[in-house]
mmCIF file of N, CA and C in Angstrom:
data_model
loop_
_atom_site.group_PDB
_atom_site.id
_atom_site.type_symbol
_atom_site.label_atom_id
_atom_site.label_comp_id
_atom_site.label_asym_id
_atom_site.label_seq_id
_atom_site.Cartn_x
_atom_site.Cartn_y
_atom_site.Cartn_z
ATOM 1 N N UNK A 3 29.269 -14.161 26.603
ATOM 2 C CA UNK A 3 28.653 -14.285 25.302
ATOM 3 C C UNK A 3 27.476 -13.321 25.232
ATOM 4 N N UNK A 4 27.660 -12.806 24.181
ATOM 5 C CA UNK A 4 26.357 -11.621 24.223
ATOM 6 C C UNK A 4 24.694 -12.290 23.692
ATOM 7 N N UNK A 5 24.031 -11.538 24.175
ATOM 8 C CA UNK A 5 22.554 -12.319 23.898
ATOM 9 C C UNK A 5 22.527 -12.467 22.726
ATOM 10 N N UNK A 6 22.827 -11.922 21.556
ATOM 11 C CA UNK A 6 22.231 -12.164 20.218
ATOM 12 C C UNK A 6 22.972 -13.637 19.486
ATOM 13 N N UNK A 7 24.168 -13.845 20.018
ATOM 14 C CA UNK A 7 25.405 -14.505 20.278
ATOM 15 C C UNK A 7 24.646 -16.089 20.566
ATOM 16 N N UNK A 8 24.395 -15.672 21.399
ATOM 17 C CA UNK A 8 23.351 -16.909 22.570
ATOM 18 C C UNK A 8 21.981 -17.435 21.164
ATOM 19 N N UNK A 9 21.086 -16.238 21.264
ATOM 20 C CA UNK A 9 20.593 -16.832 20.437
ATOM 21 C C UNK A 9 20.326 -17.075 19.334
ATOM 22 N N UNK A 10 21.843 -16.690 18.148
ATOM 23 C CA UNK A 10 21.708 -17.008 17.267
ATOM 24 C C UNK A 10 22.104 -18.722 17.566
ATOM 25 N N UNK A 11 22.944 -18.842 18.142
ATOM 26 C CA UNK A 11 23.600 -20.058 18.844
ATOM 27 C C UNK A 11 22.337 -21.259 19.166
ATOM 28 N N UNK A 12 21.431 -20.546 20.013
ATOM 29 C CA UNK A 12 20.013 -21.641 20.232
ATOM 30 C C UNK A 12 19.332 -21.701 19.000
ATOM 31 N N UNK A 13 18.842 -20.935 17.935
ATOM 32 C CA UNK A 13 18.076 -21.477 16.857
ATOM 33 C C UNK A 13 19.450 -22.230 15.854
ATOM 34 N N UNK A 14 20.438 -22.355 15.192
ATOM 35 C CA UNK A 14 21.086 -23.303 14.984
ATOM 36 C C UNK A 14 20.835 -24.816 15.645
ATOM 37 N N UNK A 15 20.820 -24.626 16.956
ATOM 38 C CA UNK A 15 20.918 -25.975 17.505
ATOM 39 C C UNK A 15 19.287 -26.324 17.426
ATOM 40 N N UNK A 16 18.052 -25.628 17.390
ATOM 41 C CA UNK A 16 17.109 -26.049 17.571
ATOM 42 C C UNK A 16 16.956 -26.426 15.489
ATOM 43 N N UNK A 17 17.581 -25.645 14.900
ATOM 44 C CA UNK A 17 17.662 -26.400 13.732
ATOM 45 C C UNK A 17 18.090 -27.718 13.379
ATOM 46 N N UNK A 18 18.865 -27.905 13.866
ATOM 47 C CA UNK A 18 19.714 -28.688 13.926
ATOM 48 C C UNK A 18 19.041 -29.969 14.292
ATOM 49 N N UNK A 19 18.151 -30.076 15.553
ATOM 50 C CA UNK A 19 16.695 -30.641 15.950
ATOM 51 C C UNK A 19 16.317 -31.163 14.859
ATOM 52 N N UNK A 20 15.872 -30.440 14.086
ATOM 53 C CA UNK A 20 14.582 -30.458 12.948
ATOM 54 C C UNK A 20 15.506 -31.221 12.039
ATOM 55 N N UNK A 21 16.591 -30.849 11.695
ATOM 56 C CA UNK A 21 16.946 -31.362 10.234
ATOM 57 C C UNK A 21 17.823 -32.815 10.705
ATOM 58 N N UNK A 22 18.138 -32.736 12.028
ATOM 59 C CA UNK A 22 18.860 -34.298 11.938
ATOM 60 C C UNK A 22 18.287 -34.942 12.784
ATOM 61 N N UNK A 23 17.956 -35.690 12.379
ATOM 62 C CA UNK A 23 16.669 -36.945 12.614
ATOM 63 C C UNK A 23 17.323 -37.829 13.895
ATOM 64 N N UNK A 24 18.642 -38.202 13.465
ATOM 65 C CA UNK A 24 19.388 -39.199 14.030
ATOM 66 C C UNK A 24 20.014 -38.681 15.515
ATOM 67 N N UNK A 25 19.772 -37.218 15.463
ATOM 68 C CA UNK A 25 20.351 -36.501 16.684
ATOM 69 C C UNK A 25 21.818 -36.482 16.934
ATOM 70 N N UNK A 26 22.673 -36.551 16.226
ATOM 71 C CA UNK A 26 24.022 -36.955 16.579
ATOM 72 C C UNK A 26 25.050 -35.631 16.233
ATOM 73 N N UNK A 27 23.784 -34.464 15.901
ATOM 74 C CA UNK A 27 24.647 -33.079 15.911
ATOM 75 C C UNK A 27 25.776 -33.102 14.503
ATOM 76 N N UNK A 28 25.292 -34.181 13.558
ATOM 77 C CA UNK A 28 25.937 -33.914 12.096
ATOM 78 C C UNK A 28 25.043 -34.057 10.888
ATOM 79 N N UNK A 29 24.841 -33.420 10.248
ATOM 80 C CA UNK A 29 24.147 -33.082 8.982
ATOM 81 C C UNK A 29 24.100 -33.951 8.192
ATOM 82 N N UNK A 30 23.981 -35.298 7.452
ATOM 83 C CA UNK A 30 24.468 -36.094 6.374
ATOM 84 C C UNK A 30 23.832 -34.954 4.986
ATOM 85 N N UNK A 31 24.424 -35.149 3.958
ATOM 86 C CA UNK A 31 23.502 -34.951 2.458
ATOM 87 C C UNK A 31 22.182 -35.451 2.237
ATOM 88 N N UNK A 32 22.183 -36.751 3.060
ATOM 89 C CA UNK A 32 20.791 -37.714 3.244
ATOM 90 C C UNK A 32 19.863 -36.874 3.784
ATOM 91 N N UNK A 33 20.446 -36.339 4.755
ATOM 92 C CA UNK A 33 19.533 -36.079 5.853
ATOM 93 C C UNK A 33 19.026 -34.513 5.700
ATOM 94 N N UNK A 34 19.970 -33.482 4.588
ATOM 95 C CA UNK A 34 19.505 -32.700 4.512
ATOM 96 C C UNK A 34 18.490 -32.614 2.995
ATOM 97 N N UNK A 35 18.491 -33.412 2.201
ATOM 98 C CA UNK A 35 17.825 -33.840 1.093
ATOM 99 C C UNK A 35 16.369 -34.247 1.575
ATOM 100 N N UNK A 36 16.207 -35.121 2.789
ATOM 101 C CA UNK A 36 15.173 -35.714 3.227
ATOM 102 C C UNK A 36 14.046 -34.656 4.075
ATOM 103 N N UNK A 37 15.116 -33.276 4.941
ATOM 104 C CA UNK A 37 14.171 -32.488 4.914
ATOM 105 C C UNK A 37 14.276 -31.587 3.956
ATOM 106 N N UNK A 38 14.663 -31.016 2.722
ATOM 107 C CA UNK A 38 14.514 -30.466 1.500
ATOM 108 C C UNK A 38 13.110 -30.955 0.724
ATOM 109 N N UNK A 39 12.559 -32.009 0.968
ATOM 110 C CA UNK A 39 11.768 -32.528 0.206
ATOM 111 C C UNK A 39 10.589 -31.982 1.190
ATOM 112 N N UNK A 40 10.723 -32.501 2.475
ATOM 113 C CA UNK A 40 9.503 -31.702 2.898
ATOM 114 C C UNK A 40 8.794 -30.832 2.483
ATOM 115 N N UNK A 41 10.158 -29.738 2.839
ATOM 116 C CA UNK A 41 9.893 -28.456 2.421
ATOM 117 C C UNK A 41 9.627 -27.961 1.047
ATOM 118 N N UNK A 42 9.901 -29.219 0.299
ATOM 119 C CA UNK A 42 9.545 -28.798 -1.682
ATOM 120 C C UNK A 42 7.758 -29.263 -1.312
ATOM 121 N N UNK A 43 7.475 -29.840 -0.599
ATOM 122 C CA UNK A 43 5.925 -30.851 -0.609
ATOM 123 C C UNK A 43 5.010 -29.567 -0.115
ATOM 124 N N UNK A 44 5.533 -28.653 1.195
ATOM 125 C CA UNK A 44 4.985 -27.882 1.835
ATOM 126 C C UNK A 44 4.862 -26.689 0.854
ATOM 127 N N UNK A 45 5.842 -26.326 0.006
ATOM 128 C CA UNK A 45 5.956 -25.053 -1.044
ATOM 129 C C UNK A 45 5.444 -25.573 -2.039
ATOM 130 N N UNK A 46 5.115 -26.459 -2.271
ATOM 131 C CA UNK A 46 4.389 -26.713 -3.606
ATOM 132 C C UNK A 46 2.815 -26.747 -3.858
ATOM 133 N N UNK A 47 2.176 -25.410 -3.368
ATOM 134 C CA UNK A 47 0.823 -25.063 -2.780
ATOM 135 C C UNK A 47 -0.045 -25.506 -3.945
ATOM 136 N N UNK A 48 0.458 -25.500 -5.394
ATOM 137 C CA UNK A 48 -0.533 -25.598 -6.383
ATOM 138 C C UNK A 48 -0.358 -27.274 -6.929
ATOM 139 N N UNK A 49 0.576 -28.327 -6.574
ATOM 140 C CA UNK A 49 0.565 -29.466 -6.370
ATOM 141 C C UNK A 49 0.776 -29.909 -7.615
ATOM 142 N N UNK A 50 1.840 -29.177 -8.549
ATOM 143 C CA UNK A 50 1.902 -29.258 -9.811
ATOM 144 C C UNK A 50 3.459 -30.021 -9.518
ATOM 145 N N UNK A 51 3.885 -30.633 -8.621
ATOM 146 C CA UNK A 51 5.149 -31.322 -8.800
ATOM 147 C C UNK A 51 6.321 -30.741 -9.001
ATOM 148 N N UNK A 52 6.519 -29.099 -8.921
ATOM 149 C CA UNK A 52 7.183 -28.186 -9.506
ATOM 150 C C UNK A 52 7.171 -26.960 -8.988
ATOM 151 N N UNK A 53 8.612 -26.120 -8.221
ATOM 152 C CA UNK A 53 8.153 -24.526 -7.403
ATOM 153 C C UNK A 53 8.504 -23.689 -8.833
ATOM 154 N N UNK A 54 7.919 -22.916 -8.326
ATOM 155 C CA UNK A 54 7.915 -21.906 -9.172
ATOM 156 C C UNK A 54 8.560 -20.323 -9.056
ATOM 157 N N UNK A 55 9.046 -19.416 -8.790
ATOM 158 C CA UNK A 55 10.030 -18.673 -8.127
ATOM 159 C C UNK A 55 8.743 -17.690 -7.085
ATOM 160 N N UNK A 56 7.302 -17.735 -7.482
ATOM 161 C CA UNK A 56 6.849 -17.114 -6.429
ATOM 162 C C UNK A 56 6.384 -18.689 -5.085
ATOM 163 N N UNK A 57 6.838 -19.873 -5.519
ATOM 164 C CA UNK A 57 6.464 -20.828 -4.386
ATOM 165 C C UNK A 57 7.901 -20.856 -3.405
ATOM 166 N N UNK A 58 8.829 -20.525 -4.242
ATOM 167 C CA UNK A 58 9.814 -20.554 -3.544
ATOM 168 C C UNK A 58 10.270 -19.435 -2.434
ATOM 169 N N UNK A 59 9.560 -18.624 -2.783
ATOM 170 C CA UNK A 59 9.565 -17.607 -1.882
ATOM 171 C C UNK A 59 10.524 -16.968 -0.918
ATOM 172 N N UNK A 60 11.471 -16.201 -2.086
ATOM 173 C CA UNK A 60 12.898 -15.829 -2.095
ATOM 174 C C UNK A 60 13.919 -16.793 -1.516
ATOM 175 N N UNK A 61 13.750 -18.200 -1.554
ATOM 176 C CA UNK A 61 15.078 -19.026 -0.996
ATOM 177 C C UNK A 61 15.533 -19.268 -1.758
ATOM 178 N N UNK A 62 15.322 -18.819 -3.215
ATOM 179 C CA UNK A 62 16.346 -18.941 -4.334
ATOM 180 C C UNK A 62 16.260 -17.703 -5.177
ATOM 181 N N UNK A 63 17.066 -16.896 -5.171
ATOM 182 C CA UNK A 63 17.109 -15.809 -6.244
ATOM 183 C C UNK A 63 16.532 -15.917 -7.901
ATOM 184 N N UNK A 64 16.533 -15.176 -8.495
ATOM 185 C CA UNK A 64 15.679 -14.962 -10.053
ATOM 186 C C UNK A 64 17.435 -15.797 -10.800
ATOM 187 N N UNK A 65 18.377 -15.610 -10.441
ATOM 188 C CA UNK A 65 19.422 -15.438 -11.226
ATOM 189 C C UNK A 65 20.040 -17.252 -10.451
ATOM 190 N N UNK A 66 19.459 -17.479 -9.253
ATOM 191 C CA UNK A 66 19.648 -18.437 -8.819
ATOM 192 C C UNK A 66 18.939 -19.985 -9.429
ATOM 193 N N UNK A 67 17.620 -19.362 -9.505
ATOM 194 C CA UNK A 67 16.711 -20.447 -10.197
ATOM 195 C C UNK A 67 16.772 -20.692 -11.596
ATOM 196 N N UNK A 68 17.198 -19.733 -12.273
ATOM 197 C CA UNK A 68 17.748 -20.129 -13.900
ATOM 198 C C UNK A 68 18.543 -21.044 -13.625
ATOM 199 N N UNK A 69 19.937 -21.050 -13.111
ATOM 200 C CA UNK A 69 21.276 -21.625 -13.395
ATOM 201 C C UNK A 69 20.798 -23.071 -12.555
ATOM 202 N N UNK A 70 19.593 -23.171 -11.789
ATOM 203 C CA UNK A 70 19.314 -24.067 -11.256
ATOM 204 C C UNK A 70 18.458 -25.414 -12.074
ATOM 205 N N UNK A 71 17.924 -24.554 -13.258
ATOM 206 C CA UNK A 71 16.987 -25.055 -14.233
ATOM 207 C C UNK A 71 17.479 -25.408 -15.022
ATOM 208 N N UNK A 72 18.365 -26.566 -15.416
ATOM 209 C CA UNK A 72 18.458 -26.652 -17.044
ATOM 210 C C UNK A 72 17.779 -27.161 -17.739
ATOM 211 N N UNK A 73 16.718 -27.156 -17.201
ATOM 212 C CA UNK A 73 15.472 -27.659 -19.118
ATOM 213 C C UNK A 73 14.790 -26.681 -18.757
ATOM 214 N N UNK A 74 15.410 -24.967 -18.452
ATOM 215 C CA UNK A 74 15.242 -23.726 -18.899
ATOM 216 C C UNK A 74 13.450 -23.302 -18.219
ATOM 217 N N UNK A 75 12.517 -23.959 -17.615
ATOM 218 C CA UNK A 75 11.325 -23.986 -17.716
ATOM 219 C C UNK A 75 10.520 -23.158 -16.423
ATOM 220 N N UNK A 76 11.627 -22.317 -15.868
ATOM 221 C CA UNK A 76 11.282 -21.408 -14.890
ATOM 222 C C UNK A 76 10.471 -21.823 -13.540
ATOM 223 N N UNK A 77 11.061 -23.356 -13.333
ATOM 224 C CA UNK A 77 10.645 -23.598 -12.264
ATOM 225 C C UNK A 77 11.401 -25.235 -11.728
ATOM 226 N N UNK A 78 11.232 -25.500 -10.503
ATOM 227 C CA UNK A 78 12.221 -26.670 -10.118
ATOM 228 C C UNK A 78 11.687 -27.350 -9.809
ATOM 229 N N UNK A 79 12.126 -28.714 -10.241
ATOM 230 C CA UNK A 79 11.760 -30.173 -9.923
ATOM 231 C C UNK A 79 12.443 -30.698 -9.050
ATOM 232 N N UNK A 80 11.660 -32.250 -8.006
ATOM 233 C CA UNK A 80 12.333 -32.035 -6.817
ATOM 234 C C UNK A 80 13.845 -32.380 -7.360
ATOM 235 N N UNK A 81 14.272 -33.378 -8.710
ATOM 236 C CA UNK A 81 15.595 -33.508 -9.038
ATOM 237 C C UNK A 81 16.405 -32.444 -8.933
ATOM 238 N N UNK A 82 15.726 -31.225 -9.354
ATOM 239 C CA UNK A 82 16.851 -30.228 -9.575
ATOM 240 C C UNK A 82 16.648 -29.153 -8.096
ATOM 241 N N UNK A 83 15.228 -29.797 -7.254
ATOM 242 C CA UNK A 83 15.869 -29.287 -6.147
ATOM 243 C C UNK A 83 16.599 -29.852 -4.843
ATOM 244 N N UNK A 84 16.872 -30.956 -5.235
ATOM 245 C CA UNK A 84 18.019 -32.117 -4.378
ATOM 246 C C UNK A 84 19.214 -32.154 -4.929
ATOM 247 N N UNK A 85 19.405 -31.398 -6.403
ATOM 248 C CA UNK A 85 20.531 -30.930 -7.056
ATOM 249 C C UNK A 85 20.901 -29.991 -6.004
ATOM 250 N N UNK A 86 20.451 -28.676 -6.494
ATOM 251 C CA UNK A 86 20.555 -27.382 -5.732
ATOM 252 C C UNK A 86 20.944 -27.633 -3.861
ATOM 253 N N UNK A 87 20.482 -28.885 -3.433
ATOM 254 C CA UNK A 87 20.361 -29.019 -2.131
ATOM 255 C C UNK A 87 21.841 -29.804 -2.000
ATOM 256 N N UNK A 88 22.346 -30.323 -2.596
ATOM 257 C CA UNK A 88 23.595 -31.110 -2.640
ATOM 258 C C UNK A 88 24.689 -29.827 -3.011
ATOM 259 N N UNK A 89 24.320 -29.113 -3.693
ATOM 260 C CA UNK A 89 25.246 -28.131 -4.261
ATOM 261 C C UNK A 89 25.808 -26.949 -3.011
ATOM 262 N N UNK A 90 24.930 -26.717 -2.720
ATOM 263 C CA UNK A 90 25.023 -25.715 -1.006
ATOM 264 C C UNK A 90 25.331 -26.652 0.149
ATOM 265 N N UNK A 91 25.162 -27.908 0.302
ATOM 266 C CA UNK A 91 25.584 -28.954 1.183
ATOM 267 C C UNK A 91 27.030 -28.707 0.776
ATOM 268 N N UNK A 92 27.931 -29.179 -0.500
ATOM 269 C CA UNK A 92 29.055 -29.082 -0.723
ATOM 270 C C UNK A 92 29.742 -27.762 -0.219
ATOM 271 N N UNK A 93 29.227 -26.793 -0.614
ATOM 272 C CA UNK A 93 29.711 -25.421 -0.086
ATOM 273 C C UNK A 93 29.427 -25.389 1.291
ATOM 274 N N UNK A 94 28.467 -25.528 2.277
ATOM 275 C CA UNK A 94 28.954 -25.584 3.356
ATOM 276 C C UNK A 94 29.622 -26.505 4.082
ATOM 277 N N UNK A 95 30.288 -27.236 3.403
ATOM 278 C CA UNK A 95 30.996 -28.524 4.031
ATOM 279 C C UNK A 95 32.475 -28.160 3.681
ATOM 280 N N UNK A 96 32.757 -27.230 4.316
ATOM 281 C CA UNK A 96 34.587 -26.939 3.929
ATOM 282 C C UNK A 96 35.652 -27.585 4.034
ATOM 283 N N UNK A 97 35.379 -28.849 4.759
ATOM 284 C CA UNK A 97 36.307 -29.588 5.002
ATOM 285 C C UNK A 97 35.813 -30.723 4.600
ATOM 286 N N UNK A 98 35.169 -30.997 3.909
ATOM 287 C CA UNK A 98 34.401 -32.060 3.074
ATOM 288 C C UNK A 98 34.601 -33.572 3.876
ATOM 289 N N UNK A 99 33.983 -33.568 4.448
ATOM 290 C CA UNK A 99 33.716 -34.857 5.854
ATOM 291 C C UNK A 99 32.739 -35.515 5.525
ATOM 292 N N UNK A 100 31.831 -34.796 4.720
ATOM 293 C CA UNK A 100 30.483 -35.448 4.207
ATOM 294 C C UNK A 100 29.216 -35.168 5.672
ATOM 295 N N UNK A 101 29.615 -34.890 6.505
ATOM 296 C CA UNK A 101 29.022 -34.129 6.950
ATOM 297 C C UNK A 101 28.736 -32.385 7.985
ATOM 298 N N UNK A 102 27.925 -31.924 7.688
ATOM 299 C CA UNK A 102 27.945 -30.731 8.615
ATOM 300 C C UNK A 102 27.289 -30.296 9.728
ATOM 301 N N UNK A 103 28.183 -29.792 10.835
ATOM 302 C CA UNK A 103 28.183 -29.487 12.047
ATOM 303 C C UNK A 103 27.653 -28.594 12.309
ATOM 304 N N UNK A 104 26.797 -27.834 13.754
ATOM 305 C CA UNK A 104 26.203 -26.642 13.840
ATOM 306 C C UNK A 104 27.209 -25.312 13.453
ATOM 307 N N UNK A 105 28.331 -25.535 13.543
ATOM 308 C CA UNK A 105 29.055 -24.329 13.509
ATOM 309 C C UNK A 105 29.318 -24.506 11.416
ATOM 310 N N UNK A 106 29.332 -25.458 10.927
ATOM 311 C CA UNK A 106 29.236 -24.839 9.729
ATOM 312 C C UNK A 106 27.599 -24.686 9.300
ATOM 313 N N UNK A 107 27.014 -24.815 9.695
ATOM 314 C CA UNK A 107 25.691 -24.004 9.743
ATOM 315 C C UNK A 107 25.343 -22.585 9.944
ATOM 316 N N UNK A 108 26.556 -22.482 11.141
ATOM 317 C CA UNK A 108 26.053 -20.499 11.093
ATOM 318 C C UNK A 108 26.636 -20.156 9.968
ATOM 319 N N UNK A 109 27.595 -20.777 9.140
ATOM 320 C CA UNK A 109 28.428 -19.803 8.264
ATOM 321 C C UNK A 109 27.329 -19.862 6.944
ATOM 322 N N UNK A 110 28.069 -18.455 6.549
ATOM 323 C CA UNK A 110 27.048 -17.901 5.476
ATOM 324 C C UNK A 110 26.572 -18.746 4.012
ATOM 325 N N UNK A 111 27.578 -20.013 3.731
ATOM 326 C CA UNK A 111 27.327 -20.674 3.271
ATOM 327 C C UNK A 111 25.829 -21.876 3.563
ATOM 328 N N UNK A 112 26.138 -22.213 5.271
ATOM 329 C CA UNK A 112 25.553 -23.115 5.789
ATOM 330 C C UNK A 112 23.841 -22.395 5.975
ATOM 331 N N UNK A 113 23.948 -21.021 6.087
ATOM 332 C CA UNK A 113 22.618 -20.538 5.979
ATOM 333 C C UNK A 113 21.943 -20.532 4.447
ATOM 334 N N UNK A 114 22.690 -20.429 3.737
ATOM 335 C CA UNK A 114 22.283 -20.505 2.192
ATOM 336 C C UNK A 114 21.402 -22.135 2.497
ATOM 337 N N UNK A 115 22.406 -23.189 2.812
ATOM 338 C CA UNK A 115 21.847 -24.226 2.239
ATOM 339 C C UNK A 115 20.284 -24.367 3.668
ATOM 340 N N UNK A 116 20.393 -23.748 5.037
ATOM 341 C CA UNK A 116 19.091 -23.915 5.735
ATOM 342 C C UNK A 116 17.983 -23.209 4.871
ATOM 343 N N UNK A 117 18.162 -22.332 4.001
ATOM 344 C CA UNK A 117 17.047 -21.457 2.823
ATOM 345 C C UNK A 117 16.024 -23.181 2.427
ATOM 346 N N UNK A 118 16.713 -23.977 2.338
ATOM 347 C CA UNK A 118 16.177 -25.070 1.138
ATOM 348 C C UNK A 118 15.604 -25.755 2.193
ATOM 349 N N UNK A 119 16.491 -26.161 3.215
ATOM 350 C CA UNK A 119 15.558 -27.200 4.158
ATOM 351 C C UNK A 119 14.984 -27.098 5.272
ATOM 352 N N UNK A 120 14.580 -25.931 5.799
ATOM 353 C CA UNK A 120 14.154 -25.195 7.109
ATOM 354 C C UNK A 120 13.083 -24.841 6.576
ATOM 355 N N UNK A 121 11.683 -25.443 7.200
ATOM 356 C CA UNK A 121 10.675 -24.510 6.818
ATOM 357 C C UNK A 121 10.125 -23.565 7.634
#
């Protein structure tokens, strides 16, 4: 296995740490919602209840955070960011088990949805 191999391999699993509480090496929606919120509490520097696309700080695109907003208001609430967090949970869950494993984590989907709950 080549080093980069290795450690893309160790920060997954040390993610994996962080976001599942229960340790059992599977992801619930619960469990990635529960650290999503953290991370909305930690990005929400001006404490207005609401990110804003410079709090978010590129983990959601300009074209991402519209379609993410529907009461249009250029910024996300934690509803619509436990929306958004369920929505990339679904996409990286390809085999829809309801939960996800380190290996659908490396996939490019599963990194989309660590954007939201990895701080």
């Amino acid at each position: 296995m080549s080093t980069a191999v290795y450690a893309a391999d160790a920060e997954i699993s040390d993610t994996m740490k962080v976001v599942d509480p229960d340790m059992d090496n599977a992801l619930t929606l619960e469990e990635a919602q529960a650290a999503g919120a953290k991370v909305f509490k930690k990005l929400n520097t001006d404490d207005d209840n609401t990110l804003e696309a410079d709090e978010l700080k590129g983990r959601v695109s300009e074209r991402q955070l519209k379609k993410a907003d529907p009461d249009d208001d250029g910024s996300l609430d934690m509803a619509e960011y436990e929306a958004l967090i369920k929505k990339r949970f679904e996409a990286a869950n390809p085999d829809g088990d309801d939960t996800i494993e380190s290996d659908e984590l490396e996939t490019k989907k599963g990194k989309k949805l660590l954007e939201l709950i990895q701080e």
